[in-house]
mmCIF file of N, CA and C in Angstrom:
data_model
loop_
_atom_site.group_PDB
_atom_site.id
_atom_site.type_symbol
_atom_site.label_atom_id
_atom_site.label_comp_id
_atom_site.label_asym_id
_atom_site.label_seq_id
_atom_site.Cartn_x
_atom_site.Cartn_y
_atom_site.Cartn_z
ATOM 1 N N UNK A 1 0.823 -1.190 -0.208
ATOM 2 C CA UNK A 1 -0.263 0.077 0.126
ATOM 3 C C UNK A 1 0.577 1.101 0.067
ATOM 4 N N UNK A 2 0.661 2.100 -0.760
ATOM 5 C CA UNK A 2 1.493 3.069 -1.097
ATOM 6 C C UNK A 2 0.968 4.347 0.073
ATOM 7 N N UNK A 3 1.669 4.810 0.540
ATOM 8 C CA UNK A 3 1.010 5.910 1.657
ATOM 9 C C UNK A 3 2.224 7.551 1.189
ATOM 10 N N UNK A 4 1.569 8.758 1.494
ATOM 11 C CA UNK A 4 1.894 9.589 1.013
ATOM 12 C C UNK A 4 1.646 10.692 2.043
ATOM 13 N N UNK A 5 2.808 11.330 2.769
ATOM 14 C CA UNK A 5 2.427 12.358 3.841
ATOM 15 C C UNK A 5 3.064 13.159 3.665
ATOM 16 N N UNK A 6 2.097 14.665 3.520
ATOM 17 C CA UNK A 6 2.697 16.356 3.277
ATOM 18 C C UNK A 6 2.919 16.765 4.709
ATOM 19 N N UNK A 7 4.046 17.541 4.333
ATOM 20 C CA UNK A 7 4.030 18.365 5.534
ATOM 21 C C UNK A 7 4.749 19.864 4.917
ATOM 22 N N UNK A 8 4.856 20.851 5.802
ATOM 23 C CA UNK A 8 5.329 21.861 5.631
ATOM 24 C C UNK A 8 4.362 23.069 5.134
ATOM 25 N N UNK A 9 3.167 22.878 5.324
ATOM 26 C CA UNK A 9 1.997 23.802 5.005
ATOM 27 C C UNK A 9 2.114 24.620 6.040
ATOM 28 N N UNK A 10 1.234 25.832 6.222
ATOM 29 C CA UNK A 10 1.475 27.210 7.167
ATOM 30 C C UNK A 10 0.877 28.073 6.255
ATOM 31 N N UNK A 11 0.975 29.323 7.030
ATOM 32 C CA UNK A 11 0.276 30.459 6.939
ATOM 33 C C UNK A 11 1.865 31.545 6.559
ATOM 34 N N UNK A 12 1.670 32.404 5.619
ATOM 35 C CA UNK A 12 2.505 33.285 5.289
ATOM 36 C C UNK A 12 2.039 34.600 4.667
ATOM 37 N N UNK A 13 2.317 35.632 4.732
ATOM 38 C CA UNK A 13 2.424 36.770 3.985
ATOM 39 C C UNK A 13 2.798 36.470 2.449
ATOM 40 N N UNK A 14 1.890 37.688 1.722
ATOM 41 C CA UNK A 14 2.324 37.759 0.414
ATOM 42 C C UNK A 14 3.588 37.578 0.095
ATOM 43 N N UNK A 15 4.383 37.450 -0.846
ATOM 44 C CA UNK A 15 5.637 37.524 -1.143
ATOM 45 C C UNK A 15 6.753 36.562 -0.363
ATOM 46 N N UNK A 16 6.116 36.026 0.616
ATOM 47 C CA UNK A 16 7.156 34.906 1.439
ATOM 48 C C UNK A 16 7.149 33.646 0.733
ATOM 49 N N UNK A 17 7.626 32.635 1.428
ATOM 50 C CA UNK A 17 8.148 31.412 0.952
ATOM 51 C C UNK A 17 7.591 30.168 1.837
ATOM 52 N N UNK A 18 7.856 29.165 1.179
ATOM 53 C CA UNK A 18 7.309 27.764 1.993
ATOM 54 C C UNK A 18 7.612 26.555 1.252
ATOM 55 N N UNK A 19 8.103 25.455 1.927
ATOM 56 C CA UNK A 19 8.611 24.358 0.986
ATOM 57 C C UNK A 19 7.843 23.168 1.800
ATOM 58 N N UNK A 20 7.242 22.558 0.702
ATOM 59 C CA UNK A 20 6.451 21.500 1.102
ATOM 60 C C UNK A 20 7.179 20.292 0.905
ATOM 61 N N UNK A 21 7.136 19.276 1.744
ATOM 62 C CA UNK A 21 7.743 17.893 1.451
ATOM 63 C C UNK A 21 6.788 16.555 1.512
ATOM 64 N N UNK A 22 6.788 15.763 0.942
ATOM 65 C CA UNK A 22 6.054 14.543 0.559
ATOM 66 C C UNK A 22 6.714 13.202 0.625
ATOM 67 N N UNK A 23 6.791 12.617 1.890
ATOM 68 C CA UNK A 23 7.487 11.353 2.021
ATOM 69 C C UNK A 23 6.437 9.903 1.509
ATOM 70 N N UNK A 24 7.254 9.362 0.848
ATOM 71 C CA UNK A 24 6.580 8.170 0.479
ATOM 72 C C UNK A 24 6.814 6.865 0.775
ATOM 73 N N UNK A 25 6.108 5.883 0.726
ATOM 74 C CA UNK A 25 6.464 4.645 1.219
ATOM 75 C C UNK A 25 5.530 3.229 0.760
ATOM 76 N N UNK A 26 5.780 2.431 0.523
ATOM 77 C CA UNK A 26 4.883 1.605 -0.071
ATOM 78 C C UNK A 26 5.347 0.655 -1.291
ATOM 79 N N UNK A 27 5.862 1.528 -2.319
ATOM 80 C CA UNK A 27 6.963 0.850 -3.535
ATOM 81 C C UNK A 27 8.083 1.592 -3.739
ATOM 82 N N UNK A 28 8.810 1.547 -4.784
ATOM 83 C CA UNK A 28 9.781 1.816 -5.280
ATOM 84 C C UNK A 28 9.569 3.202 -5.764
ATOM 85 N N UNK A 29 9.988 4.230 -4.939
ATOM 86 C CA UNK A 29 9.616 5.633 -5.167
ATOM 87 C C UNK A 29 10.398 6.207 -6.474
ATOM 88 N N UNK A 30 11.613 5.715 -6.715
ATOM 89 C CA UNK A 30 12.548 6.364 -7.858
ATOM 90 C C UNK A 30 12.040 5.968 -9.093
ATOM 91 N N UNK A 31 11.011 4.931 -9.196
ATOM 92 C CA UNK A 31 10.335 4.372 -10.635
ATOM 93 C C UNK A 31 9.296 5.206 -10.996
ATOM 94 N N UNK A 32 8.872 6.306 -10.346
ATOM 95 C CA UNK A 32 7.612 6.740 -11.040
ATOM 96 C C UNK A 32 7.748 8.143 -11.003
ATOM 97 N N UNK A 33 7.088 8.859 -11.788
ATOM 98 C CA UNK A 33 6.544 10.554 -11.594
ATOM 99 C C UNK A 33 5.525 10.901 -10.424
ATOM 100 N N UNK A 34 6.291 11.947 -9.769
ATOM 101 C CA UNK A 34 5.522 12.701 -8.785
ATOM 102 C C UNK A 34 4.925 13.891 -9.266
ATOM 103 N N UNK A 35 3.616 14.106 -8.585
ATOM 104 C CA UNK A 35 3.149 15.374 -8.803
ATOM 105 C C UNK A 35 2.464 16.218 -7.555
ATOM 106 N N UNK A 36 2.042 17.377 -7.766
ATOM 107 C CA UNK A 36 1.492 18.648 -6.991
ATOM 108 C C UNK A 36 0.064 18.719 -7.079
ATOM 109 N N UNK A 37 -0.777 18.744 -6.609
ATOM 110 C CA UNK A 37 -2.058 19.413 -7.128
ATOM 111 C C UNK A 37 -2.485 20.473 -5.781
ATOM 112 N N UNK A 38 -3.359 21.005 -5.973
ATOM 113 C CA UNK A 38 -3.905 22.238 -5.300
ATOM 114 C C UNK A 38 -5.309 22.592 -5.318
ATOM 115 N N UNK A 39 -6.087 22.481 -4.186
ATOM 116 C CA UNK A 39 -7.426 22.969 -4.152
ATOM 117 C C UNK A 39 -7.815 24.159 -3.335
ATOM 118 N N UNK A 40 -8.048 24.914 -4.100
ATOM 119 C CA UNK A 40 -8.524 26.628 -3.559
ATOM 120 C C UNK A 40 -10.002 26.514 -3.037
ATOM 121 N N UNK A 41 -10.142 27.531 -1.975
ATOM 122 C CA UNK A 41 -11.438 27.517 -1.554
ATOM 123 C C UNK A 41 -12.624 27.677 -3.042
ATOM 124 N N UNK A 42 -13.805 26.743 -2.972
ATOM 125 C CA UNK A 42 -14.963 26.616 -3.914
ATOM 126 C C UNK A 42 -14.098 26.487 -5.207
ATOM 127 N N UNK A 43 -13.054 25.904 -5.158
ATOM 128 C CA UNK A 43 -12.531 25.410 -6.595
ATOM 129 C C UNK A 43 -12.155 23.860 -6.282
ATOM 130 N N UNK A 44 -11.840 23.511 -8.001
ATOM 131 C CA UNK A 44 -11.441 21.934 -8.008
ATOM 132 C C UNK A 44 -10.126 21.768 -7.872
ATOM 133 N N UNK A 45 -9.935 20.684 -7.581
ATOM 134 C CA UNK A 45 -8.444 20.412 -7.377
ATOM 135 C C UNK A 45 -7.689 20.598 -8.858
ATOM 136 N N UNK A 46 -6.572 20.963 -8.738
ATOM 137 C CA UNK A 46 -5.863 21.655 -9.980
ATOM 138 C C UNK A 46 -4.496 21.284 -9.755
ATOM 139 N N UNK A 47 -4.131 21.067 -11.326
ATOM 140 C CA UNK A 47 -2.416 20.531 -11.112
ATOM 141 C C UNK A 47 -1.359 22.090 -11.013
ATOM 142 N N UNK A 48 -0.934 21.646 -10.076
ATOM 143 C CA UNK A 48 0.473 22.539 -9.801
ATOM 144 C C UNK A 48 1.735 22.262 -10.762
ATOM 145 N N UNK A 49 2.309 21.049 -10.564
ATOM 146 C CA UNK A 49 3.316 20.419 -11.242
ATOM 147 C C UNK A 49 3.752 19.453 -10.972
ATOM 148 N N UNK A 50 4.888 19.065 -11.909
ATOM 149 C CA UNK A 50 5.050 17.444 -11.944
ATOM 150 C C UNK A 50 6.456 17.055 -12.052
ATOM 151 N N UNK A 51 7.197 15.853 -11.330
ATOM 152 C CA UNK A 51 8.517 15.456 -11.941
ATOM 153 C C UNK A 51 8.638 14.131 -12.242
ATOM 154 N N UNK A 52 9.327 13.994 -13.213
ATOM 155 C CA UNK A 52 9.800 12.506 -13.459
ATOM 156 C C UNK A 52 10.686 11.729 -12.605
ATOM 157 N N UNK A 53 10.786 10.370 -12.891
ATOM 158 C CA UNK A 53 11.140 9.664 -12.188
ATOM 159 C C UNK A 53 12.906 9.809 -11.543
ATOM 160 N N UNK A 54 13.378 10.486 -12.411
ATOM 161 C CA UNK A 54 15.002 10.356 -12.314
ATOM 162 C C UNK A 54 15.287 11.973 -11.601
ATOM 163 N N UNK A 55 14.304 12.987 -11.877
ATOM 164 C CA UNK A 55 14.133 14.070 -11.366
ATOM 165 C C UNK A 55 14.688 15.179 -12.532
ATOM 166 N N UNK A 56 14.778 14.812 -13.299
ATOM 167 C CA UNK A 56 15.390 15.812 -14.681
ATOM 168 C C UNK A 56 14.392 16.379 -15.551
ATOM 169 N N UNK A 57 13.029 16.068 -15.273
ATOM 170 C CA UNK A 57 12.276 16.567 -16.177
ATOM 171 C C UNK A 57 11.372 17.299 -15.123
ATOM 172 N N UNK A 58 10.625 18.003 -15.526
ATOM 173 C CA UNK A 58 9.451 18.964 -14.642
ATOM 174 C C UNK A 58 8.419 19.484 -15.345
ATOM 175 N N UNK A 59 7.350 19.843 -14.867
ATOM 176 C CA UNK A 59 6.509 20.329 -15.711
ATOM 177 C C UNK A 59 5.721 21.131 -14.667
ATOM 178 N N UNK A 60 5.087 22.488 -15.125
ATOM 179 C CA UNK A 60 4.412 23.414 -13.824
ATOM 180 C C UNK A 60 3.182 24.309 -14.809
ATOM 181 N N UNK A 61 2.335 24.506 -13.972
ATOM 182 C CA UNK A 61 1.078 25.178 -14.663
ATOM 183 C C UNK A 61 1.381 26.776 -14.780
ATOM 184 N N UNK A 62 0.977 27.486 -15.889
ATOM 185 C CA UNK A 62 1.778 28.689 -16.252
ATOM 186 C C UNK A 62 1.633 29.365 -14.804
ATOM 187 N N UNK A 63 0.662 29.578 -13.995
ATOM 188 C CA UNK A 63 0.507 30.439 -12.987
ATOM 189 C C UNK A 63 1.681 30.190 -12.023
ATOM 190 N N UNK A 64 2.582 29.136 -11.915
ATOM 191 C CA UNK A 64 3.585 29.033 -10.722
ATOM 192 C C UNK A 64 5.062 28.775 -11.386
ATOM 193 N N UNK A 65 4.952 29.138 -12.773
ATOM 194 C CA UNK A 65 6.375 29.098 -13.513
ATOM 195 C C UNK A 65 7.379 29.995 -12.761
ATOM 196 N N UNK A 66 8.344 30.032 -12.594
ATOM 197 C CA UNK A 66 9.111 30.787 -11.987
ATOM 198 C C UNK A 66 9.059 31.111 -10.582
ATOM 199 N N UNK A 67 8.025 30.892 -10.047
ATOM 200 C CA UNK A 67 8.267 30.864 -8.526
ATOM 201 C C UNK A 67 8.194 29.739 -7.769
ATOM 202 N N UNK A 68 7.585 28.621 -8.217
ATOM 203 C CA UNK A 68 7.874 27.357 -7.777
ATOM 204 C C UNK A 68 8.617 26.358 -8.575
ATOM 205 N N UNK A 69 9.101 25.274 -7.544
ATOM 206 C CA UNK A 69 10.264 24.426 -8.271
ATOM 207 C C UNK A 69 9.751 22.972 -7.395
ATOM 208 N N UNK A 70 9.850 22.164 -8.195
ATOM 209 C CA UNK A 70 9.508 20.534 -7.786
ATOM 210 C C UNK A 70 11.173 20.085 -7.486
ATOM 211 N N UNK A 71 11.058 19.256 -6.628
ATOM 212 C CA UNK A 71 12.788 18.681 -6.653
ATOM 213 C C UNK A 71 12.423 17.108 -5.999
ATOM 214 N N UNK A 72 13.100 16.052 -6.085
ATOM 215 C CA UNK A 72 12.650 14.873 -5.565
ATOM 216 C C UNK A 72 14.148 14.411 -5.046
ATOM 217 N N UNK A 73 14.231 13.666 -4.024
ATOM 218 C CA UNK A 73 15.564 13.108 -3.519
ATOM 219 C C UNK A 73 15.383 11.310 -3.395
ATOM 220 N N UNK A 74 15.703 10.640 -4.293
ATOM 221 C CA UNK A 74 15.114 9.341 -4.462
ATOM 222 C C UNK A 74 15.609 8.472 -3.094
ATOM 223 N N UNK A 75 16.745 9.042 -2.539
ATOM 224 C CA UNK A 75 17.276 8.092 -1.334
ATOM 225 C C UNK A 75 16.397 8.167 -0.394
ATOM 226 N N UNK A 76 15.902 9.535 -0.575
ATOM 227 C CA UNK A 76 15.084 9.768 1.073
ATOM 228 C C UNK A 76 13.196 9.655 0.661
ATOM 229 N N UNK A 77 12.992 9.150 -0.777
ATOM 230 C CA UNK A 77 11.597 8.585 -0.896
ATOM 231 C C UNK A 77 10.901 9.996 -0.768
ATOM 232 N N UNK A 78 11.327 10.981 -1.124
ATOM 233 C CA UNK A 78 10.587 12.220 -0.818
ATOM 234 C C UNK A 78 10.705 13.310 -2.058
ATOM 235 N N UNK A 79 9.322 14.386 -2.380
ATOM 236 C CA UNK A 79 9.400 15.099 -3.264
ATOM 237 C C UNK A 79 9.172 16.363 -2.558
ATOM 238 N N UNK A 80 9.480 17.258 -3.005
ATOM 239 C CA UNK A 80 9.548 18.589 -2.694
ATOM 240 C C UNK A 80 8.879 19.591 -3.572
ATOM 241 N N UNK A 81 7.902 20.429 -2.779
ATOM 242 C CA UNK A 81 7.716 21.929 -3.664
ATOM 243 C C UNK A 81 7.872 22.939 -3.089
ATOM 244 N N UNK A 82 9.073 23.701 -3.709
ATOM 245 C CA UNK A 82 9.843 25.031 -3.036
ATOM 246 C C UNK A 82 9.064 26.151 -3.667
ATOM 247 N N UNK A 83 8.272 26.850 -2.722
ATOM 248 C CA UNK A 83 7.416 28.222 -3.341
ATOM 249 C C UNK A 83 7.976 29.489 -2.727
ATOM 250 N N UNK A 84 8.232 30.307 -3.571
ATOM 251 C CA UNK A 84 8.817 31.724 -3.737
ATOM 252 C C UNK A 84 7.605 32.668 -4.045
ATOM 253 N N UNK A 85 7.954 33.700 -3.668
ATOM 254 C CA UNK A 85 6.836 34.838 -4.116
ATOM 255 C C UNK A 85 5.417 34.255 -3.987
ATOM 256 N N UNK A 86 5.024 34.003 -2.933
ATOM 257 C CA UNK A 86 3.778 33.541 -2.653
ATOM 258 C C UNK A 86 2.437 34.435 -2.653
ATOM 259 N N UNK A 87 1.433 34.034 -3.371
ATOM 260 C CA UNK A 87 0.243 35.458 -3.463
ATOM 261 C C UNK A 87 -0.810 34.599 -3.095
ATOM 262 N N UNK A 88 -1.809 35.601 -2.924
ATOM 263 C CA UNK A 88 -2.943 35.211 -2.094
ATOM 264 C C UNK A 88 -3.551 33.993 -2.774
ATOM 265 N N UNK A 89 -3.734 34.191 -4.032
ATOM 266 C CA UNK A 89 -4.329 33.398 -4.609
ATOM 267 C C UNK A 89 -3.811 31.643 -4.910
ATOM 268 N N UNK A 90 -2.556 31.695 -4.213
ATOM 269 C CA UNK A 90 -1.830 30.689 -4.063
ATOM 270 C C UNK A 90 -2.550 29.302 -2.548
ATOM 271 N N UNK A 91 -3.395 30.228 -2.173
ATOM 272 C CA UNK A 91 -3.884 29.625 -0.853
ATOM 273 C C UNK A 91 -4.948 28.406 -1.547
ATOM 274 N N UNK A 92 -4.485 27.461 -0.600
ATOM 275 C CA UNK A 92 -5.231 26.124 -1.352
ATOM 276 C C UNK A 92 -4.894 25.268 0.128
ATOM 277 N N UNK A 93 -5.506 23.799 -0.355
ATOM 278 C CA UNK A 93 -4.755 22.551 -0.046
ATOM 279 C C UNK A 93 -3.948 22.017 -0.675
ATOM 280 N N UNK A 94 -2.625 21.490 -0.591
ATOM 281 C CA UNK A 94 -1.799 21.024 -1.544
ATOM 282 C C UNK A 94 -1.766 19.650 -1.590
ATOM 283 N N UNK A 95 -1.547 19.017 -2.237
ATOM 284 C CA UNK A 95 -1.747 17.567 -2.389
ATOM 285 C C UNK A 95 -0.491 16.981 -3.153
ATOM 286 N N UNK A 96 0.113 15.894 -2.543
ATOM 287 C CA UNK A 96 0.762 15.244 -3.204
ATOM 288 C C UNK A 96 0.518 13.827 -4.001
ATOM 289 N N UNK A 97 0.919 13.640 -5.312
ATOM 290 C CA UNK A 97 0.335 12.511 -5.912
ATOM 291 C C UNK A 97 1.242 11.656 -6.633
ATOM 292 N N UNK A 98 1.182 10.395 -6.479
ATOM 293 C CA UNK A 98 2.353 9.265 -6.962
ATOM 294 C C UNK A 98 1.586 8.923 -8.348
ATOM 295 N N UNK A 99 2.327 9.139 -9.315
ATOM 296 C CA UNK A 99 2.155 8.419 -10.642
ATOM 297 C C UNK A 99 2.422 6.959 -11.049
ATOM 298 N N UNK A 100 1.617 6.334 -11.755
ATOM 299 C CA UNK A 100 1.785 4.975 -12.268
ATOM 300 C C UNK A 100 2.701 5.020 -13.289
ATOM 301 N N UNK A 101 3.317 6.035 -13.972
ATOM 302 C CA UNK A 101 4.031 6.447 -15.261
ATOM 303 C C UNK A 101 5.437 7.077 -14.800
ATOM 304 N N UNK A 102 6.370 7.131 -15.621
ATOM 305 C CA UNK A 102 7.638 7.646 -15.177
ATOM 306 C C UNK A 102 7.760 9.271 -15.542
ATOM 307 N N UNK A 103 7.189 9.502 -16.504
ATOM 308 C CA UNK A 103 7.361 10.820 -17.002
ATOM 309 C C UNK A 103 6.377 11.812 -16.582
ATOM 310 N N UNK A 104 6.520 12.987 -16.444
ATOM 311 C CA UNK A 104 5.602 13.883 -15.600
ATOM 312 C C UNK A 104 4.554 14.341 -16.624
ATOM 313 N N UNK A 105 3.568 14.578 -15.979
ATOM 314 C CA UNK A 105 2.196 14.727 -16.853
ATOM 315 C C UNK A 105 1.230 15.682 -15.927
ATOM 316 N N UNK A 106 0.576 16.643 -16.801
ATOM 317 C CA UNK A 106 -0.461 17.713 -16.185
ATOM 318 C C UNK A 106 -1.763 16.518 -15.570
ATOM 319 N N UNK A 107 -1.887 15.493 -16.825
ATOM 320 C CA UNK A 107 -3.097 14.549 -16.603
ATOM 321 C C UNK A 107 -3.535 14.075 -15.311
ATOM 322 N N UNK A 108 -4.498 14.246 -14.494
ATOM 323 C CA UNK A 108 -5.013 13.467 -13.052
ATOM 324 C C UNK A 108 -4.784 11.885 -13.101
ATOM 325 N N UNK A 109 -5.124 11.697 -14.353
ATOM 326 C CA UNK A 109 -5.583 10.043 -14.402
ATOM 327 C C UNK A 109 -4.084 9.206 -14.058
ATOM 328 N N UNK A 110 -3.250 9.212 -14.508
ATOM 329 C CA UNK A 110 -1.863 8.501 -14.173
ATOM 330 C C UNK A 110 -1.472 8.965 -12.439
ATOM 331 N N UNK A 111 -2.131 9.504 -11.824
ATOM 332 C CA UNK A 111 -1.824 9.715 -10.379
ATOM 333 C C UNK A 111 -2.843 8.680 -9.815
ATOM 334 N N UNK A 112 -2.450 7.384 -9.093
ATOM 335 C CA UNK A 112 -2.805 6.511 -8.541
ATOM 336 C C UNK A 112 -2.934 6.599 -6.939
ATOM 337 N N UNK A 113 -2.064 7.575 -6.108
ATOM 338 C CA UNK A 113 -2.031 7.556 -4.855
ATOM 339 C C UNK A 113 -2.313 8.786 -4.276
ATOM 340 N N UNK A 114 -2.783 9.343 -3.620
ATOM 341 C CA UNK A 114 -2.626 10.854 -3.217
ATOM 342 C C UNK A 114 -2.719 10.737 -1.752
ATOM 343 N N UNK A 115 -1.711 11.885 -1.337
ATOM 344 C CA UNK A 115 -1.790 12.247 0.323
ATOM 345 C C UNK A 115 -3.124 13.048 0.813
ATOM 346 N N UNK A 116 -2.972 13.013 2.079
ATOM 347 C CA UNK A 116 -3.842 13.853 2.823
ATOM 348 C C UNK A 116 -4.029 15.424 2.533
ATOM 349 N N UNK A 117 -3.077 15.864 2.539
ATOM 350 C CA UNK A 117 -3.016 17.588 2.133
ATOM 351 C C UNK A 117 -2.402 18.036 2.776
ATOM 352 N N UNK A 118 -2.251 19.207 2.760
ATOM 353 C CA UNK A 118 -1.666 20.322 3.593
ATOM 354 C C UNK A 118 -1.826 21.795 3.366
ATOM 355 N N UNK A 119 -2.477 22.607 4.319
ATOM 356 C CA UNK A 119 -3.143 23.565 3.835
ATOM 357 C C UNK A 119 -1.736 24.923 3.986
ATOM 358 N N UNK A 120 -1.840 25.577 2.719
ATOM 359 C CA UNK A 120 -1.382 26.666 2.655
ATOM 360 C C UNK A 120 -2.000 27.983 2.482
ATOM 361 N N UNK A 121 -1.855 28.976 3.506
ATOM 362 C CA UNK A 121 -2.696 30.242 3.405
ATOM 363 C C UNK A 121 -1.750 31.295 3.177
ATOM 364 N N UNK A 122 -1.881 32.357 2.099
ATOM 365 C CA UNK A 122 -1.132 33.500 2.119
ATOM 366 C C UNK A 122 -2.065 34.578 2.512
ATOM 367 N N UNK A 123 -1.676 35.327 2.974
ATOM 368 C CA UNK A 123 -2.431 37.043 3.309
ATOM 369 C C UNK A 123 -1.654 38.116 2.453
ATOM 370 N N UNK A 124 -2.695 38.700 2.412
ATOM 371 C CA UNK A 124 -2.385 39.860 1.817
ATOM 372 C C UNK A 124 -1.503 41.159 2.642
#
């Protein structure tokens, strides 16, 4: 059984930074892509970014490009989402997701496993 546990959420002011972590267990972490999604108030869950199995390929939604960075440490079975220059519109519950494929993807279908989510609140 794959388990994903996010941490690192919190409240920050606009312009601030946070780093989210997602620890994985239950399968060979380094064989699969990982993704981050978010769900804001009154919104559906949406793609934020994804990283391939080797960590050398990433995808981001346009609204976070240049501000967010995804990385992974396969030795620690952990994926990270470093967020800079946070904006109030980044306020959401952030979810880590584990894919069943190796390449990063915007599509939510390949993500078979999900964490419980961590709240990020950005105040103006």
